[in-house]
Structures are given as structure tokens and as C-alpha cells.
Tab-separated table of C-alpha atoms in Angstrom:
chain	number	residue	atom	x	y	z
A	112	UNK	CA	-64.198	168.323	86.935
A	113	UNK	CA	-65.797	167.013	84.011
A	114	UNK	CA	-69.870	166.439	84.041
A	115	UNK	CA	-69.607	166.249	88.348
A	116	UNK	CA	-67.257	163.259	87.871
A	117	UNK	CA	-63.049	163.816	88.316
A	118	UNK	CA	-60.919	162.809	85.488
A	119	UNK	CA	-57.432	161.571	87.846
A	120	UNK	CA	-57.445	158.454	85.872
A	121	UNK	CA	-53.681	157.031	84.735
A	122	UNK	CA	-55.546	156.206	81.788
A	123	UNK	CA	-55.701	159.967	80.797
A	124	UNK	CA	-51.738	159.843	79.947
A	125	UNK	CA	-51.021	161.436	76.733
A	126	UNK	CA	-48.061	158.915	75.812
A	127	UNK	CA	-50.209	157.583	72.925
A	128	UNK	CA	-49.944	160.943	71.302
A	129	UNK	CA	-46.483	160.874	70.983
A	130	UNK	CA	-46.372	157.994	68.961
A	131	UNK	CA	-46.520	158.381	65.428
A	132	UNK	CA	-49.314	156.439	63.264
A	133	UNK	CA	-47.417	153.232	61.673
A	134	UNK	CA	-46.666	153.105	57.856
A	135	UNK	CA	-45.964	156.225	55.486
A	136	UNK	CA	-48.089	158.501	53.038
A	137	UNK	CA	-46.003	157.506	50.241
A	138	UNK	CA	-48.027	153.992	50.927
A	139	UNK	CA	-51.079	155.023	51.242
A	140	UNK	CA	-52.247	155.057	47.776
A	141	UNK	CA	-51.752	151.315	47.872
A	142	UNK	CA	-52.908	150.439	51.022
A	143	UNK	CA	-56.343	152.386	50.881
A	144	UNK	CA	-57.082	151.135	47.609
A	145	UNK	CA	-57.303	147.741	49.461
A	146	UNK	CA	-60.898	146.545	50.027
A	147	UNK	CA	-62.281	148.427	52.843
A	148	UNK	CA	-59.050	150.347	53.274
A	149	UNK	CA	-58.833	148.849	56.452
A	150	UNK	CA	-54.535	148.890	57.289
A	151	UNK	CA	-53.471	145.713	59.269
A	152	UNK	CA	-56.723	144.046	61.211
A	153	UNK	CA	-57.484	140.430	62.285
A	154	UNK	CA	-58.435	138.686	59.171
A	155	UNK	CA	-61.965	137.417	60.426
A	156	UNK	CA	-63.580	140.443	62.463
A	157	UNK	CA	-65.961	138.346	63.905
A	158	UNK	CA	-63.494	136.861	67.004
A	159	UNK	CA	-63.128	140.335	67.952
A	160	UNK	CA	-67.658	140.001	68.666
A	161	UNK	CA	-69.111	138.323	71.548
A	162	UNK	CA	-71.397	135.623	70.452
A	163	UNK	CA	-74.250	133.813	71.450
A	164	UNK	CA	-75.809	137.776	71.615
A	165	UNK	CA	-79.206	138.165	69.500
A	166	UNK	CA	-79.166	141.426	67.591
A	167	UNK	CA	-80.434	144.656	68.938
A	168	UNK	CA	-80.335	143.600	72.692
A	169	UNK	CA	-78.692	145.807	75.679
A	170	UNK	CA	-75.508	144.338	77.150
A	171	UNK	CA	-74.814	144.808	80.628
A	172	UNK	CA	-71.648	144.293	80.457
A	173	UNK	CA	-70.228	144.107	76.302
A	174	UNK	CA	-66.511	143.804	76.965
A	175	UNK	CA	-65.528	140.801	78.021
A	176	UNK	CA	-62.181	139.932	79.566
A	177	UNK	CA	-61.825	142.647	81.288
A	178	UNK	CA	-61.659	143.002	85.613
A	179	UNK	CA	-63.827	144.912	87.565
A	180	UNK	CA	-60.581	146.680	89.277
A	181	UNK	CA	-59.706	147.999	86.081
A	182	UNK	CA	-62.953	149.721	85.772
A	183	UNK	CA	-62.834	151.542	89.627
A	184	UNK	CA	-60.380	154.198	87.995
A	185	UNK	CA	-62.322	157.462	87.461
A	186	UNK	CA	-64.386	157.559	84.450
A	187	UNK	CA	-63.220	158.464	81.227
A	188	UNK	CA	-65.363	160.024	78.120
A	189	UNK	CA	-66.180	158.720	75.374
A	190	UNK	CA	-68.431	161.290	72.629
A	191	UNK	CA	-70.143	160.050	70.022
A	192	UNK	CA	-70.892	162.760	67.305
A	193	UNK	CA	-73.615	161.272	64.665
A	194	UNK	CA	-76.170	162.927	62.405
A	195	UNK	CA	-79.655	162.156	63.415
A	196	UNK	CA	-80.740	160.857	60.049
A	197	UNK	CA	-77.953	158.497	60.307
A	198	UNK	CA	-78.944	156.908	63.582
A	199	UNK	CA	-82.010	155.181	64.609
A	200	UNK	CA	-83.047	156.146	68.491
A	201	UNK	CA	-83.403	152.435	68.920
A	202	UNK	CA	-79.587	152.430	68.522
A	203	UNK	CA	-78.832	155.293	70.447
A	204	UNK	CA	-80.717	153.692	73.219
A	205	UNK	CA	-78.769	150.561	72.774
A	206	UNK	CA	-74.956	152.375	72.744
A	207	UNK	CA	-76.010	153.686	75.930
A	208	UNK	CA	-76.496	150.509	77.681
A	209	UNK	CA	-73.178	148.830	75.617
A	210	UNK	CA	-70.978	151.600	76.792
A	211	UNK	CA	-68.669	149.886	78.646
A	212	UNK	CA	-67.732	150.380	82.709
A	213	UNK	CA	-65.846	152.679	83.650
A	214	UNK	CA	-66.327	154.820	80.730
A	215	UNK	CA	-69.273	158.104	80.317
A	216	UNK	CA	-71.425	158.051	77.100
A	217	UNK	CA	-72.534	161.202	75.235
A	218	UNK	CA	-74.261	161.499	72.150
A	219	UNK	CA	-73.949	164.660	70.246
A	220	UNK	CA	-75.734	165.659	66.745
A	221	UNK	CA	-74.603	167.276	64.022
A	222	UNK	CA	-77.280	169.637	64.524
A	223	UNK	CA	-75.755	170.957	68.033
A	224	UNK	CA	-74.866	174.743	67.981
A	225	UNK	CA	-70.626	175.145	67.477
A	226	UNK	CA	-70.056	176.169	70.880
A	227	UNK	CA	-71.524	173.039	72.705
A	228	UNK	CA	-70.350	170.906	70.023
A	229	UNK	CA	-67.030	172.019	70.401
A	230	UNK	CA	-67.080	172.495	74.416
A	231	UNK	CA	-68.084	168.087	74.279
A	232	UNK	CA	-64.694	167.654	71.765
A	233	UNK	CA	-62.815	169.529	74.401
A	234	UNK	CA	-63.856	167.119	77.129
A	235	UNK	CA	-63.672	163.852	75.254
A	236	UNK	CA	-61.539	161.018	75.756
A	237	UNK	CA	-62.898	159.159	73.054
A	238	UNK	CA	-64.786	160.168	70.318
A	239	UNK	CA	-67.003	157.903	67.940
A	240	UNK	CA	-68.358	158.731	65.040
A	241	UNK	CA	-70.950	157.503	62.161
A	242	UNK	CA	-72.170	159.683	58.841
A	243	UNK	CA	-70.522	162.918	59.939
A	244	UNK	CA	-66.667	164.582	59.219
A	245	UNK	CA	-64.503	165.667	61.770
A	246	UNK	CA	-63.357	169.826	61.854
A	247	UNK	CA	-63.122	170.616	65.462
A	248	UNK	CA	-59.160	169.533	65.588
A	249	UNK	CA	-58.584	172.714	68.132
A	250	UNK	CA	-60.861	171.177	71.096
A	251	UNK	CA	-59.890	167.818	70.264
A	252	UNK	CA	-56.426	167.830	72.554
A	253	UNK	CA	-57.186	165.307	75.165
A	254	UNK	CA	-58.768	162.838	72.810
A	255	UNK	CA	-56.935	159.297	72.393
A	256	UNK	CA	-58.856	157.487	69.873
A	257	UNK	CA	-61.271	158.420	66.610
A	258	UNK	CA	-63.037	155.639	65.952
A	259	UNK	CA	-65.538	155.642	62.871
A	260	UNK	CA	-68.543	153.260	62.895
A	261	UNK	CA	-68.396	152.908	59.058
A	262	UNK	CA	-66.362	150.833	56.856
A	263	UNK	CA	-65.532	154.071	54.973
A	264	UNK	CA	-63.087	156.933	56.006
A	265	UNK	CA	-63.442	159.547	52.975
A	266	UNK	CA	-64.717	162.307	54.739
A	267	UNK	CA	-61.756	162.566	57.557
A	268	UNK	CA	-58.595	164.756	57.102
A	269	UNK	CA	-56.085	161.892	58.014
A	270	UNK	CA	-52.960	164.244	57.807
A	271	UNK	CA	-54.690	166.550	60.430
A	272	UNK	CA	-55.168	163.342	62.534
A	273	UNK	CA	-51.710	162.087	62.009
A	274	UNK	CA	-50.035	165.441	63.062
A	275	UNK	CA	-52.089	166.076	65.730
A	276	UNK	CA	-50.908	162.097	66.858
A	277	UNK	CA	-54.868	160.860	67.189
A	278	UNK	CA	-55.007	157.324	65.709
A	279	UNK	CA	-58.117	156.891	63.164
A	280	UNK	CA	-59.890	153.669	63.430
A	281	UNK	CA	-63.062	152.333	61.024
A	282	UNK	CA	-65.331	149.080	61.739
A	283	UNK	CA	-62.909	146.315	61.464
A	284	UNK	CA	-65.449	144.533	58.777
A	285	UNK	CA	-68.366	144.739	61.111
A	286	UNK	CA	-70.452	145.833	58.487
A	287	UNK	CA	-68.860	143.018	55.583
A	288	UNK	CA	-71.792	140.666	56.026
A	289	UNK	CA	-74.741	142.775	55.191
A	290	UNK	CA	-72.890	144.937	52.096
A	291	UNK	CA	-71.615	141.662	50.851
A	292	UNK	CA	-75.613	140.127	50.962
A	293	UNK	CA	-76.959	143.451	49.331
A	294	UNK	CA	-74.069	143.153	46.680
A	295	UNK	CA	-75.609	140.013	45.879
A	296	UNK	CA	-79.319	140.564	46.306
A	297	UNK	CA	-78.625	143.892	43.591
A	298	UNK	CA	-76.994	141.335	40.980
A	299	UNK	CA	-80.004	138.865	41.711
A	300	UNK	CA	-82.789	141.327	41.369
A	301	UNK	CA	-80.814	142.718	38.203
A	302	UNK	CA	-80.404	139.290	36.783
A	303	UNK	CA	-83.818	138.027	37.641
A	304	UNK	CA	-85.404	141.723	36.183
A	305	UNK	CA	-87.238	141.897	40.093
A	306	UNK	CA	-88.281	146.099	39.761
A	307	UNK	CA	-90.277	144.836	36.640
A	308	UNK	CA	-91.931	141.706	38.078
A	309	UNK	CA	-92.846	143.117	41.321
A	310	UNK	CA	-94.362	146.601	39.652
A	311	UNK	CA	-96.106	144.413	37.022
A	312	UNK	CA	-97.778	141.876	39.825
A	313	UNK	CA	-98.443	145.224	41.982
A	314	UNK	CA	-100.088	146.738	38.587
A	315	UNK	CA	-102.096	143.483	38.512
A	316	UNK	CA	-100.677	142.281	35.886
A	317	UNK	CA	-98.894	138.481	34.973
A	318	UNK	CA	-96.053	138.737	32.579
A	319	UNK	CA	-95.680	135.041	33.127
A	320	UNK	CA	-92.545	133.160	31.139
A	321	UNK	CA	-92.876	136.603	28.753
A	322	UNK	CA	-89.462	137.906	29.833
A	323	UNK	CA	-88.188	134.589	30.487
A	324	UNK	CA	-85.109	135.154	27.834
A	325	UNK	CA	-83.793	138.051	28.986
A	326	UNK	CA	-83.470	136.924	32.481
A	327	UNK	CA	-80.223	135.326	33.894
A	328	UNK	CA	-78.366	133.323	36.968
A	329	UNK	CA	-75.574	133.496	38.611
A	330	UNK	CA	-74.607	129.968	38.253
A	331	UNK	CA	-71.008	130.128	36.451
A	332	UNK	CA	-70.617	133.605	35.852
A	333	UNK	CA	-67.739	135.221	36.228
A	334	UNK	CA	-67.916	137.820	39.357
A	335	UNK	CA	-65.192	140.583	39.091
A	336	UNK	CA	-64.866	141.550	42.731
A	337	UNK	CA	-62.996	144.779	42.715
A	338	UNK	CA	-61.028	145.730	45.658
A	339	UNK	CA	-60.258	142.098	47.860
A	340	UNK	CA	-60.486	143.355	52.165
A	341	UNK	CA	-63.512	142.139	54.457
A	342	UNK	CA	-66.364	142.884	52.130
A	343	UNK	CA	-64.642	141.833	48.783
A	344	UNK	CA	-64.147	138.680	50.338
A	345	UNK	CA	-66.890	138.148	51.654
A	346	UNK	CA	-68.976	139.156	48.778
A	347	UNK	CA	-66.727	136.471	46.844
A	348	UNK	CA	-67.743	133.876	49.397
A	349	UNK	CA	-71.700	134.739	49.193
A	350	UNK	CA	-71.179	134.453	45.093
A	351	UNK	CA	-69.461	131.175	45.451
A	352	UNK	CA	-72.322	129.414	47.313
A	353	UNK	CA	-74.152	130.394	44.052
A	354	UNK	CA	-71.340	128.351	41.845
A	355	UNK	CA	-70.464	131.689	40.524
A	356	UNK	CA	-66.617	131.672	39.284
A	357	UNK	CA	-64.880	134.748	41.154
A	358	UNK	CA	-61.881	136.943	40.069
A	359	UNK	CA	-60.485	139.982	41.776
A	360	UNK	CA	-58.706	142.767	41.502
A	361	UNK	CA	-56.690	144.613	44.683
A	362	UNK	CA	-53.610	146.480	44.126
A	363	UNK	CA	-52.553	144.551	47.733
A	364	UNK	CA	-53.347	141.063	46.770
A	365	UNK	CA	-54.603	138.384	49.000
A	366	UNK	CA	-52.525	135.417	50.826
A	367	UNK	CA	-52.601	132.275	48.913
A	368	UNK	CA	-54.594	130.209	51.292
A	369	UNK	CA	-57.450	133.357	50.520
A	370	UNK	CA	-57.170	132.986	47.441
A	371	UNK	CA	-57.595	128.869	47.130
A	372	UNK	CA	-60.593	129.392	50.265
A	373	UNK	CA	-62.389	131.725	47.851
A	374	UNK	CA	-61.284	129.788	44.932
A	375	UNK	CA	-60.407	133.510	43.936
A	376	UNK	CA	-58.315	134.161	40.686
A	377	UNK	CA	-56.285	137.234	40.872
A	378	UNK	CA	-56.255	139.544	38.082
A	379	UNK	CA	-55.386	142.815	36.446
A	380	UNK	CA	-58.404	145.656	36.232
A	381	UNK	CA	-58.637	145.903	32.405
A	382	UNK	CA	-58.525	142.034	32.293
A	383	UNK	CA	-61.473	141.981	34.909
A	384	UNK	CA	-63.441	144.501	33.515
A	385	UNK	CA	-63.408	142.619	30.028
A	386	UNK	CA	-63.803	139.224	30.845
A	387	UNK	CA	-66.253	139.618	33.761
A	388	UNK	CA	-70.191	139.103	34.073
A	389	UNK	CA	-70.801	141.033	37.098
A	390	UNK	CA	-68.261	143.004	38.306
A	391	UNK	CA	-68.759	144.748	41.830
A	392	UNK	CA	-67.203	147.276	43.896
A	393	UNK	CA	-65.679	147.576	47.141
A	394	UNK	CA	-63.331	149.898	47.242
A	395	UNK	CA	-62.758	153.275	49.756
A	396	UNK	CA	-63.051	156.744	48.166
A	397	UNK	CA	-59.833	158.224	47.992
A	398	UNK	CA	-57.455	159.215	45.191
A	399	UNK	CA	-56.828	156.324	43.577
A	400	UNK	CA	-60.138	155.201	43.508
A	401	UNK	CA	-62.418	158.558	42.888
A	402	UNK	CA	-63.439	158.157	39.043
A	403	UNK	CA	-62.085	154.786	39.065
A	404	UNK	CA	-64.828	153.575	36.221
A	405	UNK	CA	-65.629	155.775	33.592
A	406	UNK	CA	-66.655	155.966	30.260
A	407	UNK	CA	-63.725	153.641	28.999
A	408	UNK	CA	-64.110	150.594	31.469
A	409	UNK	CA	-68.197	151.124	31.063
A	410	UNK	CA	-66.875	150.511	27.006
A	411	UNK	CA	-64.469	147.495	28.023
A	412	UNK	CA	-67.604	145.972	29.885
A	413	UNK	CA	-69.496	142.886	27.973
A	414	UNK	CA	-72.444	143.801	26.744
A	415	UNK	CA	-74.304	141.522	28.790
A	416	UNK	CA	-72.634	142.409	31.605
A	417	UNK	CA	-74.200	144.397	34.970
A	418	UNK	CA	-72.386	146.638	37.435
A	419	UNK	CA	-72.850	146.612	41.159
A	420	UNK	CA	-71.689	149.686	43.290
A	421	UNK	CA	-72.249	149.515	46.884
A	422	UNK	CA	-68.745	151.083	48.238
A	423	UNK	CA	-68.725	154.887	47.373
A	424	UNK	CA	-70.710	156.881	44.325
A	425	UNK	CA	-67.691	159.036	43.523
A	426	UNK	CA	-65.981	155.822	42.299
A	427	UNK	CA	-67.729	155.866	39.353
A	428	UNK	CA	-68.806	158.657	36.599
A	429	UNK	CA	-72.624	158.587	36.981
A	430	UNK	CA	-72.936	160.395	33.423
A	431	UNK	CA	-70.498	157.956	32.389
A	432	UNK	CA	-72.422	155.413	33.471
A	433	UNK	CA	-75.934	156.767	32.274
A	434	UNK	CA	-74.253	156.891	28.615
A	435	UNK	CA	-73.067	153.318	28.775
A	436	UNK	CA	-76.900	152.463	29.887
A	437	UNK	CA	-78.336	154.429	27.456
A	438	UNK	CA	-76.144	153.287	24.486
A	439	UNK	CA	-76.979	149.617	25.634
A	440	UNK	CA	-72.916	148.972	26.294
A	441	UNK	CA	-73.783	147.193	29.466
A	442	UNK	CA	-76.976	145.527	30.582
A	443	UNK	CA	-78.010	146.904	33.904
A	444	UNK	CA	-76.839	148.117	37.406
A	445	UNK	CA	-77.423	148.038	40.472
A	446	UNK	CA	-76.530	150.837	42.868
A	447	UNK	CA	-76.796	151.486	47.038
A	448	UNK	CA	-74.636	154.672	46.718
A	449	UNK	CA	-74.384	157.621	44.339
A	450	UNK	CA	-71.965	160.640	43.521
A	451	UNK	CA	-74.808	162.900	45.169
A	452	UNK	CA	-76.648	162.220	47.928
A	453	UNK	CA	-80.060	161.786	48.168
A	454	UNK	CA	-80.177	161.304	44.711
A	455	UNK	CA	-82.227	163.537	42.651
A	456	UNK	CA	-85.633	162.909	41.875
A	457	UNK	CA	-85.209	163.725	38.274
A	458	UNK	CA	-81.802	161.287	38.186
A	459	UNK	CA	-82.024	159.624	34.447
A	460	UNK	CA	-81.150	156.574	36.547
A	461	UNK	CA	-84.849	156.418	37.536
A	462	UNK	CA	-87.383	154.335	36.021
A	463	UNK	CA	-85.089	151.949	34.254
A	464	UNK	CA	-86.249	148.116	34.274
A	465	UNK	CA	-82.797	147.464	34.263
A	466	UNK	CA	-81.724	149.746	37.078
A	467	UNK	CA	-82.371	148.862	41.234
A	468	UNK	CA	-81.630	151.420	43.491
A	469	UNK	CA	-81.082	151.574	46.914
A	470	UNK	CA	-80.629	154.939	49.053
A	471	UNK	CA	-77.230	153.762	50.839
A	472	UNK	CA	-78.650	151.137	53.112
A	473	UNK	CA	-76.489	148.457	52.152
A	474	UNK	CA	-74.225	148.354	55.406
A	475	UNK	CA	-77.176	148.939	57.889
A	476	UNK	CA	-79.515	146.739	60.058
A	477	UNK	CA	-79.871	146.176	63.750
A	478	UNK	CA	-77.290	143.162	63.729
A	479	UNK	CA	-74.421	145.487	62.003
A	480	UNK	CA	-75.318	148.016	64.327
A	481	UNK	CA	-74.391	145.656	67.415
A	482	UNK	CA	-71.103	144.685	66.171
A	483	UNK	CA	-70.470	148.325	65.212
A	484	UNK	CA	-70.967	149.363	68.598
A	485	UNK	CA	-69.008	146.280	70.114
A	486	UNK	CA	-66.070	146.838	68.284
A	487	UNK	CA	-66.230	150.842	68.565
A	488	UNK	CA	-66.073	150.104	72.228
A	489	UNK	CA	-63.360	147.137	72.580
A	490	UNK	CA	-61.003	149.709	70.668
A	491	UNK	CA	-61.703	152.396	73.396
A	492	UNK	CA	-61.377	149.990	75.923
A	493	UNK	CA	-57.614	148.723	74.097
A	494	UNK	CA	-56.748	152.077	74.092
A	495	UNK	CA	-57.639	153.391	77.290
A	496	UNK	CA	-55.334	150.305	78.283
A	497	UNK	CA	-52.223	151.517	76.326
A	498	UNK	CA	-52.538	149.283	73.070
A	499	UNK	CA	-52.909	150.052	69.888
A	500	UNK	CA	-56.981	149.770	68.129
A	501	UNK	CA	-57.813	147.351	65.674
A	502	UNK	CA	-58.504	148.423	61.792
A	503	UNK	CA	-56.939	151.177	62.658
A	504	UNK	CA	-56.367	153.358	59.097
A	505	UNK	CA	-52.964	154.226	57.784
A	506	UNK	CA	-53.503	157.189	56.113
């Protein structure tokens, strides 16, 4: 008995487990250093969403497809672990209506003591989860699927995952289309020198044409999108409506027909870094990618140039960084995500004109939030079912 309710469902089988996750480790440098390190997924996220749903609402019924007599088997569990700062109620409110048929929802925080954390692993089927890592690998043996809300996977010990036979899955792009906007709104308000205009209006003040000349567009720049999966591209195809010129670097390359879409020219990173006016980040934290710009590619960088990090803070050297600011190397940045987190109040990366910041919001509002929480729960459905999830990670 599991909360009053019977677990005899087929769908409990443990057949998945024996399975082992596709692709090896001697791969996985290359294939996580791919965009949102997202292994093999449909190319356009979005057919896997229902449409025709405004954001935010409760669906009575998200997964569509699917018949009513597969859903009179005996509930299965599905436990989503979260951190409370991470999670609006408004959300948690609507995962409990989206939860699909069939299937029992529990939240649990962070914040819950060991013991009852642990004791909800232990009798999950499922478990979701969004801003939190994973340790309780002991009381996980009856769960099927990990499925991560986020884009990113970097705090998750794949190996541990892979031996114990648990498949790992992340967003599937659901959050592309908001990152890729912010990406672009941080080069615009850099460019356009907004932190200066709006504090000088605020301070009463009407700088007028005054800083006119050291103000710039978009408008055939060179954008150096660095790594090429959902939000790469689709911060390449936000840049383009702009007439912005777009090169890439991704050690995994993109199709042709991508490529000539996005009007996309492929190139190497020290070429990119040099040549480009705006080069911007969307890489996973891992290995390959942890200290990925430093001090050198902040020195290969034009002058004039401005650097956009909304992927991971650990992927570049913030003192690095700082330096480059400080010795006027590069023009300006503009940053959703930092190496610590919240960043200091002191941080010299403070008070700059030339600096926005943004504390890690870039992949959040209510409409990413409802095609989190649809995809999350089609994968549990698909493997509750027998097949394999989508985006799931090769690690």
C-alpha cells in the first residue's frame, strides 16, 4: 500500500532498468558540450506542447492521445522534489491540476527533514525535479524516470544514474524561447546603455543625445552564438530578425538545412571569439565547458565587443572577466548567471554603466513553466508506457 492506494499496476515492471542508457562516456564530452546538452530530441520541442493553451491555466486533462482505459490501472507516483525559492506556489498549484490521470502528485522541498524526504524517494515512480541535486540513490529503487525541469543537468551524478539504470531527462527546449529573448534583451540594453538611461530619467535627469556615440545596434553585427542546441538556435533566430549576421560555434555542428534556416556560419572558437561583436553563451556546465572563457578569449575579444552569459556562471572566470572590464579589453556584459549564487553584494560587477545583471531569471515565466510541466509529464506518461523519454541526457 502506498498513500491508501495499491500499486499492482503492469506499469510498475522494472524491465526499463535493465536497459542500459544509449551512447558511451567516452562521448560525452562532445555531446554535452552541444547547446543545451540535450542527447537526441525532436528538433522543434514545441510539437511535443499542446496548443491553443494560454499560459498559467489548469488542464484537466494535459496529455493528449492517450485512452481513458489506460489510465484505470492503479495509480502510479510521481515526486517532485523542488526548492521553495525555486518555485512559485502559483506553479505548484498548477502541476497539481496538470498531473496527468492515472498518476499521484507529491511535492516535496528541499527543506523536508532526511527521513521523510527519503521515505517519498522510496515510494516514487517518478521523480521530477527543478533547482535541487539528487543524493538519495539508496531509496530511489523503484523509480523509472528522473526528469529535470531545467535545461541544465550540472548538478546530477549521471554515472550514479547510469549504474543504477534510471534514465535522466532535462526540458526538451521548453525553456529556449524565453533564455533566447533575455539573451537578446541583455545585448540590447548593453548596446543601447539602458541601466544608465533609466537611473538617469529615475534621478530626474535628461541626458538627451549626450551619450548618443557610444551607443550601438544590432543591425549587422556579427553574433557569435556559442554552443548551437534549442536555445543557440533560437537565440540565432531572435538576432536574425534584427539583421544581425550570426556565426556559431558547437563541437556537434548543425544539419545543413539549420544552418542555411539560420543563415548560420559555422566556425572555430578562437575564430568566433575574434571576429565577433556579441558573442553569447549557451552551453551546459560540465568539463569541457567549466572555465571555458578566461582571461585569454576576454584578450582575443574586440574591443568593442560585449559578452552575454545566460547558460551557467562557472563557464566563465568572473575575475577574468572583471580584469578584461576593468582594463577596457571588452566593452560591456551582460549576465543572468554567475559562478556564485546570489551574487555578492560587494561583486566589482556592480555599479558598472556597462554591466546589466540579472539574478538567473532568464529561463523563467509562467508560459515556460507550462511547457515545463507538460513535457515533464508526457515523458512520465512515455515511460510508464514502456518507451523511451524525450531529451533524455547521455551522460
Amino acid at each position: 500500500m502506498r498513500g491508501g492506494v495499491s500499486h499492482t499496476s503492469p506499469h510498475r515492471s522494472r524491465s526499463l532498468h535493465s536497459r542500459s542508457l544509449q551512447g558511451d562516456s567516452a562521448h560525452a564530452p562532445a555531446r554535452l558540450a552541444r547547446g543545451d546538452g540535450i542527447g537526441e530530441y525532436a528538433e522543434n520541442p514545441a510539437q511535443h506542447f499542446r496548443p491553443g493553451r494560454e499560459p498559467g491555466l489548469m488542464l484537466q486533462h494535459p496529455i493528449a492521445g492517450v485512452s481513458e482505459e489506460y489510465f484505470m490501472a492503479a495509480p502510479q507516483k510521481i515526486v517532485l522534489l523542488y526548492k521553495k525559492s525555486s518555485i512559485p506556489d502559483l506553479v505548484l498549484k498548477n502541476a497539481q491540476a496538470q498531473a496527468p490521470k492515472g498518476f499521484t502528485f507529491t511535492p516535496c522541498e528541499a527543506k523536508t527533514p532526511d527521513d521523510e524526504r527519503k521515505k517519498q524517494v522510496a515510494s516514487a515512480d517518478y521523480l521530477i525535479a527543478y533547482g535541487v541535486g539528487f543524493e538519495d540513490f539508496e531509496a530511489a529503487k523503484s523509480v523509472k524516470l528522473f526528469q529535470v525541469l531545467s535545461a541544465g543537468f550540472d548538478r546530477l551524478d549521471l554515472g550514479k544514474f547510469k549504474e543504477l539504470g534510471i534514465p535522466v531527462a532535462n526540458n526538451g527546449g521548453a525553456n529556449a524561447p524565453t533564455v533566447a529573448e533575455h539573451a537578446v534583451l541583455l545585448m540590447l540594453s548593453v548596446f543601447k546603455k539602458l541601466p544608465l538611461h533609466h537611473n538617469t530619467m529615475q534621478e530626474g535627469k535628461w541626458l538627451g543625445h549626450q551619450e548618443a556615440l557610444r551607443m550601438r545596434e544590432l543591425r549587422d553585427k556579427q553574433v557569435g552564438v556559442v554552443g548551437f542546441g534549442h536555445i543557440g538556435r533560437e537565440t540565432a533566430r531572435n538576432v536574425r530578425g534584427f539583421l544581425a549576421n550570426v556565426a556559431y560555434f558547437d563541437p556537434m555542428g548543425a544539419p545543413a538545412e539549420v544552418e542555411k534556416q539560420l543563415s548560420a556560419k559555422r566556425m572555430e572558437l578562437d575564430e568566433l571569439i575574434r571576429t565577433s561583436d556579441v558573442i553569447t553563451v549557451h552551453t551546459p556546465l560540465n568539463k569541457a565547458t567549466r572555465g571555458l572563457f578566461g582571461a585569454k578569449q576576454f584578450a582575443a575579444m574586440k574591443q568593442s565587443a560585449i559578452f552575454i552569459n545566460t547558460s551557467r556562471g562557472p563557464v566563465m572566470d568572473e575575475k577574468a572577466l572583471i580584469a578584461a572590464l576593468d582594463a577596457g579589453e571588452i566593452a560591456g556584459a551582460g549576465l543572468d548567471v554567475f559562478e556564485e549564487e546570489p551574487l555578492a553584494p560587494n561583486s566589482p560587477l556592480l555599479g558598472r554603466e556597462n554591466v546589466v545583471v540579472t539574478p538567473h531569471i532568464a529561463g523563467t515565466t509562467i508560459d515556460t513553466w507550462t511547457r515545463r510541466l507538460d513535457f515533464g509529464f508526457g515523458n512520465v506518461v512515455r515511460v510508464s508506457k514502456g518507451e523511451r523519454p524525450l531529451a533524455e541526457v547521455k551522460g
